[in-house]
Short mmCIF file of N, CA and C in Angstrom, two decimals:
data_model
loop_
_atom_site.label_atom_id
_atom_site.label_comp_id
_atom_site.label_asym_id
_atom_site.label_seq_id
_atom_site.Cartn_x
_atom_site.Cartn_y
_atom_site.Cartn_z
N UNK A 1 -14.45 2.22 13.69
CA UNK A 1 -13.21 2.90 13.35
C UNK A 1 -12.22 1.88 12.84
N UNK A 2 -11.61 2.19 11.73
CA UNK A 2 -10.60 1.30 11.17
C UNK A 2 -9.36 1.34 12.05
N UNK A 3 -8.75 0.18 12.22
CA UNK A 3 -7.56 0.10 13.08
C UNK A 3 -6.45 1.00 12.61
N UNK A 4 -5.69 1.53 13.55
CA UNK A 4 -4.56 2.39 13.23
C UNK A 4 -3.40 1.52 12.79
N UNK A 5 -2.37 2.19 12.26
CA UNK A 5 -1.15 1.46 11.86
C UNK A 5 -0.54 0.76 13.04
N UNK A 6 -0.60 1.40 14.22
CA UNK A 6 -0.04 0.79 15.43
C UNK A 6 -0.82 -0.46 15.78
N UNK A 7 -2.17 -0.40 15.68
CA UNK A 7 -3.02 -1.57 15.93
C UNK A 7 -2.67 -2.69 14.96
N UNK A 8 -2.51 -2.34 13.70
CA UNK A 8 -2.18 -3.32 12.67
C UNK A 8 -0.84 -3.95 12.93
N UNK A 9 0.13 -3.14 13.30
CA UNK A 9 1.48 -3.67 13.58
C UNK A 9 1.44 -4.60 14.79
N UNK A 10 0.73 -4.16 15.83
CA UNK A 10 0.62 -5.00 17.04
C UNK A 10 -0.07 -6.31 16.73
N UNK A 11 -1.15 -6.27 15.93
CA UNK A 11 -1.84 -7.51 15.55
C UNK A 11 -0.94 -8.39 14.69
N UNK A 12 -0.23 -7.79 13.74
CA UNK A 12 0.69 -8.55 12.87
C UNK A 12 1.79 -9.21 13.70
N UNK A 13 2.35 -8.49 14.64
CA UNK A 13 3.40 -9.05 15.48
C UNK A 13 2.86 -10.16 16.36
N UNK A 14 1.67 -9.97 16.91
CA UNK A 14 1.03 -11.01 17.74
C UNK A 14 0.79 -12.27 16.91
N UNK A 15 0.23 -12.11 15.71
CA UNK A 15 -0.02 -13.26 14.85
C UNK A 15 1.27 -13.97 14.47
N UNK A 16 2.31 -13.22 14.19
CA UNK A 16 3.60 -13.86 13.86
C UNK A 16 4.09 -14.68 15.02
N UNK A 17 4.05 -14.10 16.22
CA UNK A 17 4.54 -14.84 17.42
C UNK A 17 3.72 -16.12 17.66
N UNK A 18 2.40 -16.02 17.50
CA UNK A 18 1.54 -17.19 17.71
C UNK A 18 1.78 -18.25 16.66
N UNK A 19 1.74 -17.85 15.38
CA UNK A 19 1.83 -18.82 14.29
C UNK A 19 3.23 -19.43 14.18
N UNK A 20 4.26 -18.75 14.62
CA UNK A 20 5.59 -19.31 14.57
C UNK A 20 5.99 -20.01 15.85
N UNK A 21 5.09 -20.03 16.83
CA UNK A 21 5.39 -20.67 18.12
C UNK A 21 5.40 -22.18 18.04
N UNK A 22 6.17 -22.83 18.91
CA UNK A 22 6.19 -24.29 18.92
C UNK A 22 4.79 -24.87 19.18
N UNK A 23 4.05 -24.22 20.06
CA UNK A 23 2.71 -24.70 20.38
C UNK A 23 1.83 -24.77 19.14
N UNK A 24 1.89 -23.73 18.30
CA UNK A 24 1.11 -23.74 17.09
C UNK A 24 1.66 -24.77 16.09
N UNK A 25 2.96 -24.75 15.90
CA UNK A 25 3.56 -25.66 14.90
C UNK A 25 3.44 -27.11 15.30
N UNK A 26 3.40 -27.40 16.60
CA UNK A 26 3.25 -28.79 17.06
C UNK A 26 1.77 -29.14 17.27
N UNK A 27 0.88 -28.24 16.97
CA UNK A 27 -0.57 -28.42 17.10
C UNK A 27 -0.97 -28.84 18.52
N UNK A 28 -0.42 -28.13 19.49
CA UNK A 28 -0.68 -28.45 20.88
C UNK A 28 -1.86 -27.60 21.41
N UNK A 29 -2.94 -28.30 21.74
CA UNK A 29 -4.08 -27.65 22.34
C UNK A 29 -4.11 -27.86 23.83
N UNK A 30 -5.05 -27.25 24.49
CA UNK A 30 -5.21 -27.43 25.93
C UNK A 30 -5.80 -28.81 26.20
N UNK A 31 -5.22 -29.55 27.15
CA UNK A 31 -5.76 -30.85 27.49
C UNK A 31 -5.76 -31.86 26.35
N UNK A 32 -4.77 -31.75 25.45
CA UNK A 32 -4.63 -32.65 24.31
C UNK A 32 -5.81 -32.56 23.33
N UNK A 33 -6.52 -31.46 23.34
CA UNK A 33 -7.58 -31.24 22.37
C UNK A 33 -7.00 -30.61 21.10
N UNK A 34 -7.74 -30.72 20.02
CA UNK A 34 -7.33 -30.11 18.78
C UNK A 34 -7.36 -28.60 19.00
N UNK A 35 -6.25 -27.90 18.73
CA UNK A 35 -6.21 -26.45 18.99
C UNK A 35 -6.94 -25.66 17.93
N UNK A 36 -7.55 -24.57 18.34
CA UNK A 36 -8.15 -23.62 17.42
C UNK A 36 -7.52 -22.26 17.70
N UNK A 37 -7.04 -21.62 16.68
CA UNK A 37 -6.44 -20.30 16.80
C UNK A 37 -7.29 -19.37 15.95
N UNK A 38 -7.90 -18.40 16.58
CA UNK A 38 -8.84 -17.50 15.90
C UNK A 38 -8.36 -16.07 16.00
N UNK A 39 -8.37 -15.39 14.88
CA UNK A 39 -8.02 -13.95 14.87
C UNK A 39 -9.30 -13.17 14.52
N UNK A 40 -9.94 -12.65 15.54
CA UNK A 40 -11.16 -11.85 15.31
C UNK A 40 -10.77 -10.47 14.80
N UNK A 41 -11.59 -9.89 13.93
CA UNK A 41 -11.33 -8.57 13.42
C UNK A 41 -12.65 -7.90 13.03
N UNK A 42 -12.67 -6.59 13.02
CA UNK A 42 -13.84 -5.84 12.59
C UNK A 42 -13.95 -5.93 11.09
N UNK A 43 -15.19 -5.95 10.59
CA UNK A 43 -15.43 -6.06 9.15
C UNK A 43 -14.69 -4.96 8.34
N UNK A 44 -14.67 -3.75 8.91
CA UNK A 44 -14.02 -2.66 8.18
C UNK A 44 -12.48 -2.86 8.06
N UNK A 45 -11.95 -3.77 8.85
CA UNK A 45 -10.51 -4.08 8.74
C UNK A 45 -10.21 -5.19 7.74
N UNK A 46 -11.25 -5.71 7.08
CA UNK A 46 -11.09 -6.85 6.18
C UNK A 46 -10.05 -6.65 5.10
N UNK A 47 -10.10 -5.52 4.42
CA UNK A 47 -9.15 -5.28 3.33
C UNK A 47 -7.73 -5.18 3.84
N UNK A 48 -7.51 -4.47 4.91
CA UNK A 48 -6.14 -4.34 5.44
C UNK A 48 -5.68 -5.68 6.03
N UNK A 49 -6.59 -6.49 6.53
CA UNK A 49 -6.20 -7.79 7.06
C UNK A 49 -5.72 -8.70 5.93
N UNK A 50 -6.29 -8.56 4.74
CA UNK A 50 -5.82 -9.33 3.58
C UNK A 50 -4.37 -9.00 3.27
N UNK A 51 -4.04 -7.72 3.30
CA UNK A 51 -2.66 -7.32 3.07
C UNK A 51 -1.73 -7.83 4.18
N UNK A 52 -2.24 -7.73 5.42
CA UNK A 52 -1.45 -8.19 6.55
C UNK A 52 -1.22 -9.70 6.48
N UNK A 53 -2.23 -10.45 5.99
CA UNK A 53 -2.11 -11.90 5.83
C UNK A 53 -0.96 -12.24 4.85
N UNK A 54 -0.94 -11.51 3.74
CA UNK A 54 0.13 -11.76 2.76
C UNK A 54 1.51 -11.46 3.35
N UNK A 55 1.60 -10.36 4.10
CA UNK A 55 2.86 -10.00 4.76
C UNK A 55 3.25 -11.08 5.78
N UNK A 56 2.28 -11.59 6.53
CA UNK A 56 2.55 -12.64 7.51
C UNK A 56 3.05 -13.92 6.85
N UNK A 57 2.44 -14.29 5.74
CA UNK A 57 2.87 -15.49 5.02
C UNK A 57 4.32 -15.31 4.52
N UNK A 58 4.64 -14.16 3.98
CA UNK A 58 6.01 -13.91 3.52
C UNK A 58 6.99 -13.93 4.68
N UNK A 59 6.62 -13.31 5.79
CA UNK A 59 7.50 -13.26 6.96
C UNK A 59 7.72 -14.65 7.53
N UNK A 60 6.68 -15.46 7.61
CA UNK A 60 6.81 -16.83 8.10
C UNK A 60 7.68 -17.67 7.18
N UNK A 61 7.48 -17.50 5.86
CA UNK A 61 8.30 -18.23 4.88
C UNK A 61 9.77 -17.88 5.03
N UNK A 62 10.06 -16.60 5.23
CA UNK A 62 11.45 -16.17 5.42
C UNK A 62 12.03 -16.72 6.72
N UNK A 63 11.16 -16.99 7.69
CA UNK A 63 11.63 -17.56 8.98
C UNK A 63 11.72 -19.09 8.93
N UNK A 64 11.47 -19.65 7.74
CA UNK A 64 11.59 -21.10 7.60
C UNK A 64 10.34 -21.89 7.95
N UNK A 65 9.23 -21.20 8.11
CA UNK A 65 7.98 -21.90 8.43
C UNK A 65 7.22 -22.13 7.12
N UNK A 66 6.91 -23.37 6.84
CA UNK A 66 6.17 -23.72 5.63
C UNK A 66 4.71 -23.34 5.86
N UNK A 67 4.11 -22.61 4.94
CA UNK A 67 2.78 -22.09 5.11
C UNK A 67 1.83 -22.72 4.09
N UNK A 68 0.70 -23.22 4.58
CA UNK A 68 -0.38 -23.69 3.74
C UNK A 68 -1.52 -22.70 3.92
N UNK A 69 -1.75 -21.88 2.92
CA UNK A 69 -2.74 -20.79 3.00
C UNK A 69 -4.04 -21.26 2.35
N UNK A 70 -5.07 -21.52 3.15
CA UNK A 70 -6.36 -21.99 2.65
C UNK A 70 -7.40 -20.94 3.02
N UNK A 71 -8.09 -20.40 2.02
CA UNK A 71 -9.18 -19.47 2.24
C UNK A 71 -10.44 -20.30 2.33
N UNK A 72 -10.95 -20.48 3.55
CA UNK A 72 -12.12 -21.34 3.77
C UNK A 72 -13.38 -20.79 3.06
N UNK A 73 -13.49 -19.49 2.96
CA UNK A 73 -14.64 -18.92 2.23
C UNK A 73 -14.59 -19.34 0.78
N UNK A 74 -13.45 -19.10 0.10
CA UNK A 74 -13.32 -19.45 -1.30
C UNK A 74 -13.45 -20.96 -1.50
N UNK A 75 -12.88 -21.74 -0.60
CA UNK A 75 -13.00 -23.21 -0.68
C UNK A 75 -14.45 -23.64 -0.57
N UNK A 76 -15.18 -23.03 0.36
CA UNK A 76 -16.60 -23.39 0.55
C UNK A 76 -17.42 -23.04 -0.71
N UNK A 77 -17.21 -21.87 -1.26
CA UNK A 77 -17.91 -21.48 -2.48
C UNK A 77 -17.61 -22.45 -3.61
N UNK A 78 -16.34 -22.80 -3.76
CA UNK A 78 -15.95 -23.73 -4.82
C UNK A 78 -16.62 -25.12 -4.64
N UNK A 79 -16.67 -25.60 -3.41
CA UNK A 79 -17.33 -26.89 -3.14
C UNK A 79 -18.83 -26.80 -3.49
N UNK A 80 -19.46 -25.71 -3.09
CA UNK A 80 -20.89 -25.54 -3.42
C UNK A 80 -21.11 -25.47 -4.92
N UNK A 81 -20.22 -24.76 -5.63
CA UNK A 81 -20.32 -24.68 -7.08
C UNK A 81 -20.08 -26.03 -7.72
N UNK A 82 -19.06 -26.75 -7.26
CA UNK A 82 -18.74 -28.08 -7.82
C UNK A 82 -19.91 -29.06 -7.60
N UNK A 83 -20.62 -28.90 -6.51
CA UNK A 83 -21.75 -29.78 -6.23
C UNK A 83 -23.02 -29.28 -6.91
N UNK A 84 -22.94 -28.14 -7.59
CA UNK A 84 -24.07 -27.61 -8.36
C UNK A 84 -25.19 -27.04 -7.51
N UNK A 85 -24.88 -26.58 -6.28
CA UNK A 85 -25.94 -26.10 -5.40
C UNK A 85 -25.74 -24.65 -4.94
N UNK A 86 -24.67 -24.01 -5.42
CA UNK A 86 -24.38 -22.64 -4.95
C UNK A 86 -25.52 -21.69 -5.32
N UNK A 87 -26.00 -21.72 -6.56
CA UNK A 87 -27.07 -20.83 -6.97
C UNK A 87 -28.35 -21.10 -6.19
N UNK A 88 -28.65 -22.36 -5.92
CA UNK A 88 -29.84 -22.70 -5.13
C UNK A 88 -29.77 -22.12 -3.73
N UNK A 89 -28.62 -22.20 -3.14
CA UNK A 89 -28.42 -21.66 -1.78
C UNK A 89 -28.59 -20.14 -1.82
N UNK A 90 -28.04 -19.49 -2.81
CA UNK A 90 -28.22 -18.02 -2.93
C UNK A 90 -29.70 -17.66 -3.05
N UNK A 91 -30.48 -18.47 -3.80
CA UNK A 91 -31.90 -18.19 -3.98
C UNK A 91 -32.70 -18.29 -2.69
N UNK A 92 -32.36 -19.24 -1.83
CA UNK A 92 -33.15 -19.44 -0.60
C UNK A 92 -32.57 -18.69 0.61
N UNK A 93 -31.39 -18.11 0.46
CA UNK A 93 -30.71 -17.50 1.61
C UNK A 93 -31.55 -16.42 2.28
N UNK A 94 -32.14 -15.54 1.51
CA UNK A 94 -32.87 -14.40 2.08
C UNK A 94 -34.03 -14.81 2.95
N UNK A 95 -34.75 -15.86 2.57
CA UNK A 95 -35.94 -16.26 3.34
C UNK A 95 -35.68 -17.43 4.29
N UNK A 96 -34.45 -17.83 4.45
CA UNK A 96 -34.12 -18.95 5.34
C UNK A 96 -33.55 -18.40 6.65
N UNK A 97 -34.01 -19.01 7.76
CA UNK A 97 -33.50 -18.63 9.08
C UNK A 97 -32.02 -18.91 9.13
N UNK A 98 -31.25 -18.08 9.86
CA UNK A 98 -29.82 -18.23 9.95
C UNK A 98 -29.45 -19.63 10.47
N UNK A 99 -30.13 -20.10 11.50
CA UNK A 99 -29.83 -21.41 12.10
C UNK A 99 -30.04 -22.51 11.07
N UNK A 100 -31.11 -22.41 10.27
CA UNK A 100 -31.39 -23.41 9.26
C UNK A 100 -30.34 -23.37 8.14
N UNK A 101 -29.96 -22.17 7.73
CA UNK A 101 -28.92 -22.04 6.70
C UNK A 101 -27.60 -22.58 7.21
N UNK A 102 -27.28 -22.28 8.44
CA UNK A 102 -26.04 -22.79 9.05
C UNK A 102 -26.03 -24.32 9.05
N UNK A 103 -27.15 -24.93 9.44
CA UNK A 103 -27.27 -26.38 9.47
C UNK A 103 -27.11 -26.97 8.06
N UNK A 104 -27.73 -26.32 7.08
CA UNK A 104 -27.61 -26.78 5.69
C UNK A 104 -26.16 -26.71 5.25
N UNK A 105 -25.50 -25.58 5.48
CA UNK A 105 -24.12 -25.43 5.03
C UNK A 105 -23.18 -26.39 5.77
N UNK A 106 -23.41 -26.58 7.05
CA UNK A 106 -22.57 -27.53 7.80
C UNK A 106 -22.70 -28.93 7.25
N UNK A 107 -23.91 -29.31 6.86
CA UNK A 107 -24.12 -30.64 6.29
C UNK A 107 -23.46 -30.77 4.94
N UNK A 108 -23.64 -29.77 4.10
CA UNK A 108 -23.09 -29.80 2.76
C UNK A 108 -21.55 -29.70 2.76
N UNK A 109 -21.01 -28.93 3.71
CA UNK A 109 -19.59 -28.69 3.72
C UNK A 109 -18.86 -29.53 4.77
N UNK A 110 -19.48 -30.56 5.31
CA UNK A 110 -18.87 -31.41 6.33
C UNK A 110 -17.61 -32.05 5.73
N UNK A 111 -16.43 -31.70 6.26
CA UNK A 111 -15.17 -32.19 5.66
C UNK A 111 -15.03 -33.72 5.74
N UNK A 112 -15.53 -34.34 6.79
CA UNK A 112 -15.39 -35.80 6.86
C UNK A 112 -16.25 -36.49 5.85
N UNK A 113 -17.39 -35.91 5.49
CA UNK A 113 -18.28 -36.54 4.53
C UNK A 113 -17.95 -36.20 3.09
N UNK A 114 -17.37 -35.04 2.85
CA UNK A 114 -17.25 -34.56 1.47
C UNK A 114 -15.83 -34.26 0.99
N UNK A 115 -14.84 -34.27 1.86
CA UNK A 115 -13.49 -33.92 1.36
C UNK A 115 -12.58 -35.13 1.37
#
């Protein structure tokens, strides 16, 4: 079931509070670890989440929070294309085990090695 407007508003408000919080802006994790902030969502909410993301960016900007919006999916595809291996990966994807494909992509997209 696609989220209701109330669900979307509640999620948007929660994300705004988290992303504009001092803890997020100061990159404070638990036990001095690098923090990870994850917003899980159902696949059918993907399109509405894109709209909500744009609204969140605008709201944060209006609140004086500088936003760096990086789409990791698009960035990953671009890196694979730049390295000339995107088409090869698409060709082997169907017959490759998920764990093997994950390992391949993690190696190819390792930020410390390639960015």
